[in-house]
Amino acid sequence: MPTNTQQRDRFDDVPRERHRVGAHRAENPRMRAGLIILWAAVAAVILFAVGVFLSLLWTDRISFGPEPTTPTVAESTAPTESIDTSYTVFILNAGPDPAQTDRAKSLVVGVGYAEDAVSTSEADQKDFQTSAVYFSDAADEGPARALAAALGISQVAQTDAYKPIDDSAGRQLTVVLGVDFGADAG
């Protein structure tokens, strides 16, 4: 019978406890797969939330400024007030005809407003259907109606959308010229 002539060494015996021996290392007890998966999930949720927020901000579905107010049409059976020329008048052309701005300014100056109290500008939108006179304070309704009557405009509304940025400019009435203002010019 052959005899085992090989010599035994310390690697022939399997140790009962796990400990580091030579190049063989036990798993690092601080690295857990569950913890890595948890951190990956948290990072994915944060990145998704930031992406949704930025896309809503980019598409103007959320904003951090004041919400624009919807103009409310003021209906009144009160008699037309007389023209109050202490107001400044801002004429905004939102119709397709650029010449209607000059025609409206001539009408406003013709009823008694000073030339330097009337300013004009072109709007980005050129298909505003109905012309209107806007005022920001309820006390300004009478003068706004008088100006609207002088221009042949039937719609008068209260809104803060056209309120002057500079309060030192005084009280202001805003005339938005629409497609209908140019149509009756003929």
CSV table of C-alpha atoms in Angstrom, one decimal:
chain,number,residue,atom,x,y,z
A,1,MET,CA,0.0,0.0,0.0
A,2,PRO,CA,1.3,3.3,-0.9
A,3,THR,CA,1.9,5.6,2.0
A,4,ASN,CA,1.5,9.3,1.9
A,5,THR,CA,4.9,10.6,1.7
A,6,GLN,CA,3.9,14.2,1.3
A,7,GLN,CA,4.5,16.5,4.1
A,8,ARG,CA,1.5,18.4,5.6
A,9,ASP,CA,1.5,22.1,6.0
A,10,ARG,CA,-0.9,24.8,7.5
A,11,PHE,CA,-2.9,25.1,4.3
A,12,ASP,CA,-4.1,21.5,4.4
A,13,ASP,CA,-6.3,22.0,7.4
A,14,VAL,CA,-9.5,24.0,7.0
A,15,PRO,CA,-9.7,26.6,9.7
A,16,ARG,CA,-12.8,26.6,11.8
A,17,GLU,CA,-13.1,30.4,12.0
A,18,ARG,CA,-12.8,32.8,9.1
A,19,HIS,CA,-9.9,35.1,9.2
A,20,ARG,CA,-7.5,36.6,6.8
A,21,VAL,CA,-4.8,34.4,5.6
A,22,GLY,CA,-2.3,35.4,3.0
A,23,ALA,CA,-3.8,36.8,-0.2
A,24,HIS,CA,-7.2,35.4,0.6
A,25,ARG,CA,-9.4,38.1,2.1
A,26,ALA,CA,-12.8,37.9,3.7
A,27,GLU,CA,-15.6,40.2,2.5
A,28,ASN,CA,-15.4,43.7,3.9
A,29,PRO,CA,-18.2,43.9,6.5
A,30,ARG,CA,-18.8,47.6,5.8
A,31,MET,CA,-19.8,47.2,2.2
A,32,ARG,CA,-23.4,46.1,1.9
A,33,ALA,CA,-25.1,45.7,-1.4
A,34,GLY,CA,-28.4,46.9,0.1
A,35,LEU,CA,-26.9,50.2,1.1
A,36,ILE,CA,-25.5,50.7,-2.3
A,37,ILE,CA,-28.9,50.0,-3.9
A,38,LEU,CA,-30.6,52.4,-1.5
A,39,TRP,CA,-28.2,55.3,-2.3
A,40,ALA,CA,-28.7,54.6,-6.0
A,41,ALA,CA,-32.5,54.7,-5.6
A,42,VAL,CA,-32.3,58.0,-3.6
A,43,ALA,CA,-30.1,59.6,-6.2
A,44,ALA,CA,-32.4,58.5,-9.0
A,45,VAL,CA,-35.5,60.0,-7.3
A,46,ILE,CA,-33.7,63.3,-6.6
A,47,LEU,CA,-32.5,63.5,-10.3
A,48,PHE,CA,-36.0,62.7,-11.5
A,49,ALA,CA,-37.6,65.4,-9.3
A,50,VAL,CA,-35.0,68.0,-10.4
A,51,GLY,CA,-35.7,67.1,-14.0
A,52,VAL,CA,-39.4,67.5,-13.6
A,53,PHE,CA,-39.0,70.8,-11.8
A,54,LEU,CA,-36.7,72.2,-14.5
A,55,SER,CA,-38.9,71.1,-17.3
A,56,LEU,CA,-41.9,72.8,-15.7
A,57,LEU,CA,-39.9,75.9,-15.2
A,58,TRP,CA,-38.6,75.8,-18.8
A,59,THR,CA,-42.1,75.5,-20.2
A,60,ASP,CA,-43.5,78.3,-18.0
A,61,ARG,CA,-46.0,76.1,-16.2
A,62,ILE,CA,-44.7,77.4,-12.9
A,63,SER,CA,-43.4,80.8,-12.1
A,64,PHE,CA,-42.1,82.7,-9.1
A,65,GLY,CA,-43.6,86.1,-9.9
A,66,PRO,CA,-47.0,87.4,-9.3
A,67,GLU,CA,-49.8,85.8,-11.2
A,68,PRO,CA,-51.2,88.0,-14.0
A,69,THR,CA,-54.7,89.2,-13.2
A,70,THR,CA,-57.5,88.7,-15.7
A,71,PRO,CA,-59.2,91.9,-16.7
A,72,THR,CA,-62.7,92.2,-15.5
A,73,VAL,CA,-65.1,94.1,-17.8
A,74,ALA,CA,-66.8,96.9,-15.9
A,75,GLU,CA,-70.5,97.2,-16.9
A,76,SER,CA,-72.1,100.5,-15.8
A,77,THR,CA,-75.1,102.5,-16.8
A,78,ALA,CA,-73.6,105.7,-15.4
A,79,PRO,CA,-73.5,108.6,-17.7
A,80,THR,CA,-70.3,109.2,-19.5
A,81,GLU,CA,-67.8,111.3,-17.6
A,82,SER,CA,-66.1,114.3,-19.0
A,83,ILE,CA,-62.6,113.9,-20.3
A,84,ASP,CA,-60.0,114.2,-17.4
A,85,THR,CA,-56.7,115.2,-19.0
A,86,SER,CA,-54.7,114.8,-15.8
A,87,TYR,CA,-54.0,111.2,-16.8
A,88,THR,CA,-51.2,109.9,-18.9
A,89,VAL,CA,-52.4,107.7,-21.8
A,90,PHE,CA,-50.5,104.6,-23.0
A,91,ILE,CA,-51.6,103.4,-26.4
A,92,LEU,CA,-50.6,99.8,-27.2
A,93,ASN,CA,-51.2,98.6,-30.8
A,94,ALA,CA,-52.2,94.9,-30.8
A,95,GLY,CA,-53.8,95.1,-34.2
A,96,PRO,CA,-52.4,94.4,-37.7
A,97,ASP,CA,-52.3,98.0,-38.9
A,98,PRO,CA,-49.4,100.1,-37.7
A,99,ALA,CA,-51.1,103.3,-38.8
A,100,GLN,CA,-53.9,102.9,-36.3
A,101,THR,CA,-51.4,103.9,-33.5
A,102,ASP,CA,-50.9,107.4,-35.0
A,103,ARG,CA,-54.7,107.7,-35.6
A,104,ALA,CA,-55.5,106.8,-32.0
A,105,LYS,CA,-52.9,109.2,-30.7
A,106,SER,CA,-54.3,112.1,-32.8
A,107,LEU,CA,-57.8,111.3,-31.4
A,108,VAL,CA,-56.5,111.4,-27.8
A,109,VAL,CA,-54.6,114.6,-28.3
A,110,GLY,CA,-57.6,116.0,-30.2
A,111,VAL,CA,-59.9,115.6,-27.1
A,112,GLY,CA,-57.5,117.6,-24.9
A,113,TYR,CA,-54.6,115.4,-23.7
A,114,ALA,CA,-51.2,117.0,-23.9
A,115,GLU,CA,-48.9,115.5,-26.6
A,116,ASP,CA,-46.3,114.5,-24.1
A,117,ALA,CA,-48.9,112.8,-21.9
A,118,VAL,CA,-49.6,110.2,-24.6
A,119,SER,CA,-47.1,107.5,-25.4
A,120,THR,CA,-47.4,104.6,-27.9
A,121,SER,CA,-45.9,101.2,-28.4
A,122,GLU,CA,-46.3,98.2,-30.6
A,123,ALA,CA,-47.4,94.9,-29.0
A,124,ASP,CA,-45.9,91.5,-29.7
A,125,GLN,CA,-49.4,90.1,-30.5
A,126,LYS,CA,-51.0,91.5,-33.7
A,127,ASP,CA,-54.3,89.7,-33.6
A,128,PHE,CA,-56.0,91.1,-30.5
A,129,GLN,CA,-59.6,91.1,-31.5
A,130,THR,CA,-61.3,93.7,-29.4
A,131,SER,CA,-60.0,97.2,-28.5
A,132,ALA,CA,-60.3,98.2,-24.9
A,133,VAL,CA,-59.4,100.9,-22.4
A,134,TYR,CA,-57.9,99.6,-19.1
A,135,PHE,CA,-57.6,101.3,-15.8
A,136,SER,CA,-56.1,100.0,-12.5
A,137,ASP,CA,-58.0,101.8,-9.7
A,138,ALA,CA,-61.8,101.8,-9.4
A,139,ALA,CA,-61.9,105.6,-9.1
A,140,ASP,CA,-60.5,105.7,-12.7
A,141,GLU,CA,-63.5,104.1,-14.3
A,142,GLY,CA,-65.2,107.3,-15.2
A,143,PRO,CA,-62.3,108.9,-17.0
A,144,ALA,CA,-61.6,105.5,-18.7
A,145,ARG,CA,-65.1,105.4,-20.0
A,146,ALA,CA,-64.9,109.0,-21.3
A,147,LEU,CA,-61.7,108.2,-23.1
A,148,ALA,CA,-63.2,105.0,-24.6
A,149,ALA,CA,-66.2,106.9,-25.8
A,150,ALA,CA,-63.9,109.5,-27.5
A,151,LEU,CA,-62.1,106.7,-29.3
A,152,GLY,CA,-65.2,104.8,-30.2
A,153,ILE,CA,-64.2,101.8,-28.0
A,154,SER,CA,-67.0,100.0,-26.2
A,155,GLN,CA,-65.0,97.8,-23.8
A,156,VAL,CA,-63.6,99.2,-20.6
A,157,ALA,CA,-62.0,96.9,-17.9
A,158,GLN,CA,-60.2,97.2,-14.6
A,159,THR,CA,-56.9,95.3,-14.4
A,160,ASP,CA,-53.4,95.6,-12.8
A,161,ALA,CA,-51.8,94.2,-15.9
A,162,TYR,CA,-51.1,97.6,-17.4
A,163,LYS,CA,-50.3,99.4,-14.1
A,164,PRO,CA,-47.3,101.7,-14.5
A,165,ILE,CA,-44.1,100.5,-12.9
A,166,ASP,CA,-43.1,103.9,-11.9
A,167,ASP,CA,-45.6,105.4,-9.4
A,168,SER,CA,-44.2,108.9,-10.0
A,169,ALA,CA,-45.7,108.8,-13.5
A,170,GLY,CA,-49.2,109.5,-12.0
A,171,ARG,CA,-52.4,108.0,-13.0
A,172,GLN,CA,-52.5,106.1,-16.3
A,173,LEU,CA,-55.1,104.8,-18.7
A,174,THR,CA,-54.1,102.2,-21.2
A,175,VAL,CA,-55.7,101.8,-24.6
A,176,VAL,CA,-55.1,98.5,-26.3
A,177,LEU,CA,-56.0,98.8,-30.0
A,178,GLY,CA,-57.3,95.6,-31.6
A,179,VAL,CA,-58.3,94.4,-35.0
A,180,ASP,CA,-61.7,96.1,-34.6
A,181,PHE,CA,-60.1,99.5,-34.2
A,182,GLY,CA,-58.5,99.4,-37.6
A,183,ALA,CA,-61.6,97.9,-39.2
A,184,ASP,CA,-63.8,100.9,-38.5
A,185,ALA,CA,-61.2,103.4,-39.8
A,186,GLY,CA,-62.3,103.1,-43.4
